[in-house]
Amino acid sequence: MSLRPVLAILMVSTTPVLADGHTDTGLTYGPRPAWLISQMDDGALKTRLQACLSQTPTRTDFSIGHRGAPLMFPEHTVESNIAAAQMGAGILECDVTFTKDHELVCRHAQNDLQTTTNILVSDLADTCTTPFTAANGDEDATAECRTSEITLEEYRTLTPKMDAADARAMTAEEYQGGVADYRTTLYSTGTTLLSHAESIELFRDLGAKFTPELKSAAVDMPHDGFTQEDYAQKMIDEYKAAGVPASDVWAQSFNLSDILYWIENEPEFGAQAVYLDDRYEAFDEDEGEIDPMDAATFKPTMQELADMGVNYIAPPLWMLVTVEDGEIVPSVYATEAKSAGLNLIAWSLERSGPLNDGGGWYYQSIADVTDNDGVTYELLDVLAQDVGVAGVFSDWPATVTYYANCMGL
């Protein structure tokens, strides 16, 4: 399947051509960066960002589209990624999982079809591993539908939607709702799902680089003879088949074994492989719950990761910062990682909704100073200037692009 007919419709006819032959969709910040700046407390950072309001947007690898631009577009769709590219994201993400016939597709999880597509109200509803069950008393409505239960051809028949579910739904149709009030369904109609190979074609045509994430399987591995190593290798092979240089790919995984596999078996790709650090969920039998602000409790340590050949590590935003004397500053975790020579990438800005009440999970380490949406740029400034991150994932990449352009990153 070629996406070029879709691109011809969605991309404006006057798009300029970049020096490398790729088309640029015509970049725009839209109104959000200026609005966020207006919400900031007065100070030097606000003044500097305001001085850039008339600047012309340019693409930057510091700005990474997290599943495209899912603040307003259904994630992992053609349209979501075009929007992210139009906001200047230099790197775009396809979360990679596999279908029943072991074809690779872009989904945040192998078992999220019930919240990200219309599968429950389609002819494929009977493939779901957990059929829709209505809410009952204190029990929420439930369902689980996996890409591993359908073929790529069947996957293509699904209609994407904003990632959400109505927990109190009594019918499968009602379950399609539940979109957070700070998101929108305005851009959900007519959106297009992507296979991994199609994402490569699309991102290249948009002039962007690539950061695929190999997602954990919801099924036992091996799956019908398809091993974890086969899975990790197939993802890389699709870039090689497309002629994409390893220097343009940052392959990600929460599974350290995947990172080490790429380092050993695909060293050019392994050099930029990104270990997604979720060790904040770890539990040590002797020490109890791991404190993410105490890097010494992590096993392996930052230096041990570096000694294994890991060059990039990506934790959530809050692990990289803390508060001292009312100011956002780098965390011990961040300083330990930098001391070991690890490159840091943060995830994910613009995912929390309004920040007037502490910001929720992504802002938990700085909740005491998170009381307005302008904190978005205060945090981003610390991440860029003090922590020294190499890039930031965002659900609305214009926010990061604006900052990077203004600061000359």
CSV table of C-alpha atoms in Angstrom, one decimal:
chain,number,residue,atom,x,y,z
A,1,MET,CA,0.0,0.0,0.0
A,2,SER,CA,1.4,3.4,-0.9
A,3,LEU,CA,0.6,6.5,1.1
A,4,ARG,CA,1.5,8.9,-1.7
A,5,PRO,CA,-2.1,9.4,-2.9
A,6,VAL,CA,-3.0,10.3,0.7
A,7,LEU,CA,-0.1,12.7,1.0
A,8,ALA,CA,-1.1,14.3,-2.2
A,9,ILE,CA,-4.4,15.2,-0.7
A,10,LEU,CA,-3.3,16.2,2.7
A,11,MET,CA,-0.1,18.2,1.9
A,12,VAL,CA,-0.6,21.6,0.4
A,13,SER,CA,0.3,21.9,-3.3
A,14,THR,CA,2.8,24.7,-2.6
A,15,THR,CA,5.0,22.7,-0.3
A,16,PRO,CA,8.7,23.6,-0.7
A,17,VAL,CA,11.3,21.0,-1.4
A,18,LEU,CA,14.1,20.5,1.1
A,19,ALA,CA,17.8,20.3,0.1
A,20,ASP,CA,17.7,16.5,0.5
A,21,GLY,CA,14.8,16.2,-1.8
A,22,HIS,CA,12.1,15.7,0.8
A,23,THR,CA,9.0,17.9,0.9
A,24,ASP,CA,8.4,20.3,3.8
A,25,THR,CA,4.8,20.7,4.8
A,26,GLY,CA,5.1,24.4,5.5
A,27,LEU,CA,5.8,24.9,9.2
A,28,THR,CA,3.6,26.6,11.8
A,29,TYR,CA,3.5,27.1,15.5
A,30,GLY,CA,-0.2,27.8,15.7
A,31,PRO,CA,-1.5,29.7,18.7
A,32,ARG,CA,-0.5,27.4,21.6
A,33,PRO,CA,3.2,28.4,22.2
A,34,ALA,CA,2.2,32.1,22.5
A,35,TRP,CA,-0.6,31.2,24.8
A,36,LEU,CA,1.6,29.1,27.1
A,37,ILE,CA,4.1,32.0,27.2
A,38,SER,CA,1.3,34.4,28.2
A,39,GLN,CA,0.6,32.2,31.2
A,40,MET,CA,4.1,32.3,32.5
A,41,ASP,CA,5.1,34.3,35.6
A,42,ASP,CA,7.0,37.4,34.6
A,43,GLY,CA,10.8,37.0,34.4
A,44,ALA,CA,13.8,36.7,32.1
A,45,LEU,CA,12.6,33.4,30.5
A,46,LYS,CA,9.2,34.8,29.6
A,47,THR,CA,10.8,38.0,28.2
A,48,ARG,CA,13.2,36.0,26.0
A,49,LEU,CA,10.4,33.7,24.7
A,50,GLN,CA,8.2,36.6,23.9
A,51,ALA,CA,11.0,38.2,21.9
A,52,CYS,CA,10.7,35.2,19.5
A,53,LEU,CA,7.0,35.5,18.7
A,54,SER,CA,7.7,36.8,15.2
A,55,GLN,CA,10.3,34.1,14.3
A,56,THR,CA,9.9,31.8,11.4
A,57,PRO,CA,9.6,28.1,12.4
A,58,THR,CA,12.3,25.7,11.4
A,59,ARG,CA,12.4,21.9,11.9
A,60,THR,CA,14.5,20.6,14.8
A,61,ASP,CA,15.5,17.2,16.0
A,62,PHE,CA,15.1,18.5,19.6
A,63,SER,CA,11.3,18.3,19.0
A,64,ILE,CA,10.0,14.7,18.8
A,65,GLY,CA,6.4,13.9,17.9
A,66,HIS,CA,5.1,11.5,20.6
A,67,ARG,CA,2.8,9.2,18.5
A,68,GLY,CA,2.4,12.2,16.2
A,69,ALA,CA,0.4,15.0,17.7
A,70,PRO,CA,-2.2,13.1,19.8
A,71,LEU,CA,-3.3,16.1,21.9
A,72,MET,CA,-5.8,16.7,19.1
A,73,PHE,CA,-5.3,14.0,16.5
A,74,PRO,CA,-5.8,10.2,16.8
A,75,GLU,CA,-2.4,8.8,17.6
A,76,HIS,CA,-0.3,6.9,15.2
A,77,THR,CA,-2.3,8.0,12.1
A,78,VAL,CA,-1.1,9.6,8.9
A,79,GLU,CA,-2.8,12.9,9.9
A,80,SER,CA,-1.4,13.0,13.4
A,81,ASN,CA,2.2,12.7,12.1
A,82,ILE,CA,1.6,15.2,9.3
A,83,ALA,CA,0.4,17.6,12.0
A,84,ALA,CA,3.5,16.9,14.1
A,85,ALA,CA,5.7,17.5,11.0
A,86,GLN,CA,3.9,20.8,10.3
A,87,MET,CA,4.9,21.8,13.8
A,88,GLY,CA,8.5,21.3,13.1
A,89,ALA,CA,9.1,17.9,14.8
A,90,GLY,CA,12.4,16.6,13.3
A,91,ILE,CA,11.8,13.1,14.7
A,92,LEU,CA,8.6,11.1,14.6
A,93,GLU,CA,7.6,8.0,16.5
A,94,CYS,CA,5.9,4.7,15.5
A,95,ASP,CA,5.2,2.5,18.5
A,96,VAL,CA,5.7,-1.0,16.9
A,97,THR,CA,3.7,-4.1,17.6
A,98,PHE,CA,2.7,-7.1,15.4
A,99,THR,CA,-0.4,-8.6,13.9
A,100,LYS,CA,-1.5,-12.2,13.7
A,101,ASP,CA,0.5,-12.7,10.5
A,102,HIS,CA,3.5,-11.0,12.2
A,103,GLU,CA,3.4,-7.8,10.2
A,104,LEU,CA,4.5,-4.7,12.1
A,105,VAL,CA,2.0,-1.9,12.7
A,106,CYS,CA,2.0,1.4,14.6
A,107,ARG,CA,0.1,1.0,17.9
A,108,HIS,CA,1.0,2.2,21.4
A,109,ALA,CA,0.2,-1.3,22.7
A,110,GLN,CA,-0.6,-4.7,21.2
A,111,ASN,CA,-3.9,-4.7,23.2
A,112,ASP,CA,-5.2,-1.2,22.8
A,113,LEU,CA,-7.5,-1.5,19.7
A,114,GLN,CA,-10.6,-1.2,21.9
A,115,THR,CA,-9.7,2.3,22.9
A,116,THR,CA,-7.8,3.5,19.7
A,117,THR,CA,-10.1,2.1,17.0
A,118,ASN,CA,-13.7,1.2,16.3
A,119,ILE,CA,-13.1,-2.5,16.5
A,120,LEU,CA,-15.8,-3.1,19.1
A,121,VAL,CA,-18.5,-1.7,16.7
A,122,SER,CA,-17.0,-3.4,13.6
A,123,ASP,CA,-17.2,-6.8,12.0
A,124,LEU,CA,-13.9,-7.7,13.9
A,125,ALA,CA,-15.5,-7.4,17.4
A,126,ASP,CA,-15.6,-11.2,17.8
A,127,THR,CA,-11.8,-11.3,17.5
A,128,CYS,CA,-11.4,-9.4,20.8
A,129,THR,CA,-9.8,-11.5,23.6
A,130,THR,CA,-12.1,-9.8,26.1
A,131,PRO,CA,-15.5,-8.9,24.6
A,132,PHE,CA,-17.1,-5.7,25.6
A,133,THR,CA,-18.7,-6.0,29.0
A,134,ALA,CA,-21.0,-3.2,30.2
A,135,ALA,CA,-20.5,-1.2,33.4
A,136,ASN,CA,-22.2,-2.7,36.4
A,137,GLY,CA,-22.5,-1.0,39.7
A,138,ASP,CA,-18.9,-0.1,40.8
A,139,GLU,CA,-17.4,-2.2,38.0
A,140,ASP,CA,-16.3,-0.3,34.9
A,141,ALA,CA,-17.0,-1.4,31.4
A,142,THR,CA,-14.2,-3.6,30.0
A,143,ALA,CA,-12.8,-4.9,26.7
A,144,GLU,CA,-9.5,-6.0,25.3
A,145,CYS,CA,-8.7,-6.3,21.6
A,146,ARG,CA,-5.3,-7.2,20.2
A,147,THR,CA,-3.5,-6.7,16.9
A,148,SER,CA,-2.1,-10.2,17.4
A,149,GLU,CA,-5.7,-11.6,16.8
A,150,ILE,CA,-6.1,-10.0,13.4
A,151,THR,CA,-4.2,-9.9,10.1
A,152,LEU,CA,-2.6,-6.8,8.6
A,153,GLU,CA,-5.4,-6.8,5.9
A,154,GLU,CA,-8.0,-6.9,8.7
A,155,TYR,CA,-6.2,-4.2,10.6
A,156,ARG,CA,-6.4,-1.9,7.6
A,157,THR,CA,-10.2,-2.0,7.8
A,158,LEU,CA,-10.4,-0.4,11.2
A,159,THR,CA,-11.1,3.3,11.8
A,160,PRO,CA,-8.9,5.1,14.2
A,161,LYS,CA,-10.2,7.3,17.0
A,162,MET,CA,-8.9,9.3,19.9
A,163,ASP,CA,-7.5,7.0,22.6
A,164,ALA,CA,-10.3,6.9,25.2
A,165,ALA,CA,-13.1,4.8,26.6
A,166,ASP,CA,-16.2,5.6,28.5
A,167,ALA,CA,-15.8,3.6,31.7
A,168,ARG,CA,-19.5,3.8,32.5
A,169,ALA,CA,-20.7,2.7,29.1
A,170,MET,CA,-23.6,0.3,28.8
A,171,THR,CA,-23.1,-0.4,25.1
A,172,ALA,CA,-20.1,-0.8,22.8
A,173,GLU,CA,-21.2,2.4,21.0
A,174,GLU,CA,-21.1,4.4,24.3
A,175,TYR,CA,-17.6,2.9,25.0
A,176,GLN,CA,-16.3,4.8,22.0
A,177,GLY,CA,-16.5,8.0,24.0
A,178,GLY,CA,-14.7,9.2,27.1
A,179,VAL,CA,-12.2,11.6,25.5
A,180,ALA,CA,-10.5,13.8,28.0
A,181,ASP,CA,-12.0,17.3,28.1
A,182,TYR,CA,-8.7,19.0,27.2
A,183,ARG,CA,-8.5,16.9,24.0
A,184,THR,CA,-10.9,17.0,21.1
A,185,THR,CA,-12.6,14.8,18.5
A,186,LEU,CA,-12.5,17.6,16.0
A,187,TYR,CA,-9.8,15.9,13.8
A,188,SER,CA,-10.9,12.3,14.2
A,189,THR,CA,-12.9,11.9,11.1
A,190,GLY,CA,-11.2,10.3,8.0
A,191,THR,CA,-7.9,9.5,9.7
A,192,THR,CA,-5.6,6.7,8.4
A,193,LEU,CA,-3.9,3.8,10.3
A,194,LEU,CA,-0.3,3.0,9.5
A,195,SER,CA,1.8,-0.1,9.2
A,196,HIS,CA,5.4,0.3,10.4
A,197,ALA,CA,6.7,0.2,6.8
A,198,GLU,CA,4.2,2.9,5.8
A,199,SER,CA,5.3,5.1,8.7
A,200,ILE,CA,8.9,4.9,7.3
A,201,GLU,CA,7.6,6.0,3.9
A,202,LEU,CA,5.5,8.8,5.4
A,203,PHE,CA,8.1,10.2,7.8
A,204,ARG,CA,10.8,10.2,5.0
A,205,ASP,CA,8.4,12.1,2.7
A,206,LEU,CA,7.8,14.6,5.5
A,207,GLY,CA,11.5,15.2,6.0
A,208,ALA,CA,11.6,13.7,9.5
A,209,LYS,CA,13.8,11.1,11.2
A,210,PHE,CA,12.6,8.0,13.0
A,211,THR,CA,12.2,6.8,16.6
A,212,PRO,CA,10.3,3.5,16.5
A,213,GLU,CA,9.6,1.8,19.9
A,214,LEU,CA,9.5,-2.0,20.0
A,215,LYS,CA,6.5,-2.6,22.3
A,216,SER,CA,6.2,-5.5,24.7
A,217,ALA,CA,4.0,-8.3,23.3
A,218,ALA,CA,0.7,-9.0,25.0
A,219,VAL,CA,1.0,-12.6,23.9
A,220,ASP,CA,3.5,-15.1,25.1
A,221,MET,CA,6.7,-15.2,23.1
A,222,PRO,CA,7.6,-16.9,20.9
A,223,HIS,CA,4.3,-16.4,19.1
A,224,ASP,CA,3.7,-19.1,16.5
A,225,GLY,CA,7.5,-19.4,16.1
A,226,PHE,CA,8.1,-15.6,16.1
A,227,THR,CA,10.7,-15.0,18.7
A,228,GLN,CA,11.5,-11.8,20.5
A,229,GLU,CA,14.8,-11.6,18.6
A,230,ASP,CA,12.9,-12.1,15.3
A,231,TYR,CA,10.6,-9.2,16.4
A,232,ALA,CA,13.5,-6.9,17.2
A,233,GLN,CA,15.4,-7.8,14.0
A,234,LYS,CA,12.3,-7.4,11.8
A,235,MET,CA,11.9,-3.8,13.0
A,236,ILE,CA,15.4,-2.9,12.1
A,237,ASP,CA,15.2,-4.8,8.8
A,238,GLU,CA,12.4,-2.6,7.6
A,239,TYR,CA,14.6,0.4,7.9
A,240,LYS,CA,17.4,-1.3,6.1
A,241,ALA,CA,15.0,-2.4,3.3
A,242,ALA,CA,13.9,1.2,2.9
A,243,GLY,CA,17.5,2.4,2.7
A,244,VAL,CA,17.2,4.5,5.8
A,245,PRO,CA,20.7,5.2,7.4
A,246,ALA,CA,21.1,4.1,11.0
A,247,SER,CA,22.1,7.6,11.9
A,248,ASP,CA,18.5,8.7,11.3
A,249,VAL,CA,17.0,6.0,13.6
A,250,TRP,CA,16.7,6.0,17.4
A,251,ALA,CA,15.2,2.6,18.1
A,252,GLN,CA,13.5,2.4,21.5
A,253,SER,CA,12.5,-0.2,24.0
A,254,PHE,CA,11.6,-0.6,27.7
A,255,ASN,CA,13.2,-4.0,27.5
A,256,LEU,CA,16.9,-3.7,28.1
A,257,SER,CA,17.4,-7.1,26.3
A,258,ASP,CA,16.2,-5.5,23.1
A,259,ILE,CA,18.7,-2.7,23.4
A,260,LEU,CA,21.5,-5.1,24.0
A,261,TYR,CA,20.4,-7.3,21.1
A,262,TRP,CA,20.7,-4.3,18.7
A,263,ILE,CA,24.0,-3.3,20.2
A,264,GLU,CA,25.4,-6.8,19.5
A,265,ASN,CA,23.6,-7.6,16.3
A,266,GLU,CA,23.0,-4.3,14.6
A,267,PRO,CA,25.8,-2.1,16.1
A,268,GLU,CA,25.1,0.9,13.8
A,269,PHE,CA,21.5,1.0,14.9
A,270,GLY,CA,22.5,0.0,18.5
A,271,ALA,CA,24.7,3.0,18.8
A,272,GLN,CA,21.5,5.2,18.9
A,273,ALA,CA,19.2,2.7,20.6
A,274,VAL,CA,17.2,4.3,23.4
A,275,TYR,CA,16.6,2.5,26.7
A,276,LEU,CA,13.2,3.7,27.9
A,277,ASP,CA,13.7,3.7,31.7
A,278,ASP,CA,10.7,2.5,33.7
A,279,ARG,CA,12.7,1.4,36.7
A,280,TYR,CA,10.6,3.9,38.8
A,281,GLU,CA,8.2,0.9,38.9
A,282,ALA,CA,10.9,-1.4,40.3
A,283,PHE,CA,10.8,-3.1,43.7
A,284,ASP,CA,13.8,-4.5,45.5
A,285,GLU,CA,13.2,-7.3,48.0
A,286,ASP,CA,15.7,-5.9,50.4
A,287,GLU,CA,15.1,-2.2,50.0
A,288,GLY,CA,11.4,-2.1,49.0
A,289,GLU,CA,10.1,0.4,46.5
A,290,ILE,CA,12.9,2.0,44.5
A,291,ASP,CA,13.3,5.7,45.0
A,292,PRO,CA,13.8,7.2,41.5
A,293,MET,CA,15.5,10.3,43.0
A,294,ASP,CA,18.2,8.0,44.4
A,295,ALA,CA,20.1,6.8,41.3
A,296,ALA,CA,22.3,4.6,43.4
A,297,THR,CA,19.4,2.2,44.1
A,298,PHE,CA,19.0,1.4,40.4
A,299,LYS,CA,20.4,-1.8,39.0
A,300,PRO,CA,22.1,-1.7,36.6
A,301,THR,CA,23.6,1.6,37.5
A,302,MET,CA,24.1,4.4,35.0
A,303,GLN,CA,27.8,3.5,34.6
A,304,GLU,CA,26.9,-0.1,34.1
A,305,LEU,CA,24.5,0.8,31.4
A,306,ALA,CA,27.2,2.9,29.7
A,307,ASP,CA,29.6,0.0,30.0
A,308,MET,CA,27.1,-2.3,28.2
A,309,GLY,CA,27.2,0.1,25.2
A,310,VAL,CA,24.0,2.0,26.0
A,311,ASN,CA,24.3,5.6,24.8
A,312,TYR,CA,20.7,6.9,25.2
A,313,ILE,CA,18.4,6.6,28.1
A,314,ALA,CA,14.9,8.1,28.2
A,315,PRO,CA,12.9,8.5,31.5
A,316,PRO,CA,9.7,10.4,32.1
A,317,LEU,CA,9.9,14.1,32.6
A,318,TRP,CA,9.6,14.0,36.4
A,319,MET,CA,12.6,11.7,36.9
A,320,LEU,CA,14.9,14.4,35.5
A,321,VAL,CA,14.0,17.2,37.8
A,322,THR,CA,13.2,18.1,41.4
A,323,VAL,CA,12.5,21.3,43.4
A,324,GLU,CA,15.0,23.1,45.6
A,325,ASP,CA,14.2,26.4,47.3
A,326,GLY,CA,11.1,26.8,45.2
A,327,GLU,CA,13.0,26.3,41.9
A,328,ILE,CA,13.0,23.5,39.4
A,329,VAL,CA,16.5,21.9,39.2
A,330,PRO,CA,18.1,18.7,37.8
A,331,SER,CA,17.5,15.5,39.9
A,332,VAL,CA,20.2,13.2,41.2
A,333,TYR,CA,19.0,10.8,38.5
A,334,ALA,CA,19.8,13.3,35.8
A,335,THR,CA,23.2,14.2,37.1
A,336,GLU,CA,24.2,10.6,37.6
A,337,ALA,CA,23.2,9.8,34.0
A,338,LYS,CA,25.1,12.7,32.6
A,339,SER,CA,28.2,11.8,34.7
A,340,ALA,CA,28.1,8.3,33.1
A,341,GLY,CA,28.1,10.0,29.6
A,342,LEU,CA,24.5,8.9,28.8
A,343,ASN,CA,22.4,11.1,26.4
A,344,LEU,CA,19.0,11.9,27.9
A,345,ILE,CA,15.7,12.1,26.1
A,346,ALA,CA,12.6,13.1,28.1
A,347,TRP,CA,8.9,12.0,27.7
A,348,SER,CA,6.3,13.4,27.3
A,349,LEU,CA,5.4,17.1,27.3
A,350,GLU,CA,1.8,18.3,26.7
A,351,ARG,CA,0.4,15.0,27.9
A,352,SER,CA,-1.0,16.1,31.2
A,353,GLY,CA,-3.7,18.6,30.3
A,354,PRO,CA,-4.0,21.9,32.4
A,355,LEU,CA,-1.3,22.3,34.9
A,356,ASN,CA,-3.1,24.5,37.5
A,357,ASP,CA,-3.4,21.6,40.0
A,358,GLY,CA,0.1,20.1,40.1
A,359,GLY,CA,0.2,18.6,36.6
A,360,GLY,CA,-0.5,14.9,37.6
A,361,TRP,CA,1.9,12.0,36.9
A,362,TYR,CA,4.3,13.7,34.6
A,363,TYR,CA,4.9,16.6,37.0
A,364,GLN,CA,4.9,14.7,40.3
A,365,SER,CA,8.4,15.6,41.3
A,366,ILE,CA,7.7,19.3,40.8
A,367,ALA,CA,4.0,19.4,41.8
A,368,ASP,CA,4.6,22.0,44.5
A,369,VAL,CA,5.6,24.6,41.9
A,370,THR,CA,3.3,23.5,39.2
A,371,ASP,CA,0.3,25.8,39.3
A,372,ASN,CA,-0.2,27.2,35.8
A,373,ASP,CA,0.3,26.2,32.2
A,374,GLY,CA,3.3,28.4,31.9
A,375,VAL,CA,5.3,25.9,33.9
A,376,THR,CA,5.5,23.9,30.7
A,377,TYR,CA,8.2,26.3,29.5
A,378,GLU,CA,9.9,26.6,32.9
A,379,LEU,CA,10.3,22.8,32.9
A,380,LEU,CA,11.4,22.7,29.3
A,381,ASP,CA,14.0,25.3,30.0
A,382,VAL,CA,15.5,23.4,32.9
A,383,LEU,CA,15.5,20.2,30.8
A,384,ALA,CA,17.3,21.9,27.9
A,385,GLN,CA,19.7,24.2,29.7
A,386,ASP,CA,20.5,22.5,33.1
A,387,VAL,CA,19.8,18.8,32.5
A,388,GLY,CA,21.0,19.0,28.9
A,389,VAL,CA,18.5,16.6,27.3
A,390,ALA,CA,19.1,15.7,23.6
A,391,GLY,CA,15.4,15.9,22.8
A,392,VAL,CA,11.9,16.0,24.2
A,393,PHE,CA,8.8,14.0,23.2
A,394,SER,CA,5.6,16.0,23.1
A,395,ASP,CA,2.0,15.4,22.3
A,396,TRP,CA,1.9,18.8,20.7
A,397,PRO,CA,5.4,19.3,19.1
A,398,ALA,CA,4.9,23.1,18.3
A,399,THR,CA,5.6,23.8,22.0
A,400,VAL,CA,9.0,22.2,21.9
A,401,THR,CA,9.8,23.4,18.4
A,402,TYR,CA,9.1,27.0,19.4
A,403,TYR,CA,11.5,26.8,22.4
A,404,ALA,CA,14.2,25.1,20.4
A,405,ASN,CA,14.0,27.6,17.6
A,406,CYS,CA,14.0,30.5,20.1
A,407,MET,CA,17.0,29.2,22.0
A,408,GLY,CA,19.0,28.2,18.9
A,409,LEU,CA,19.0,24.4,19.7
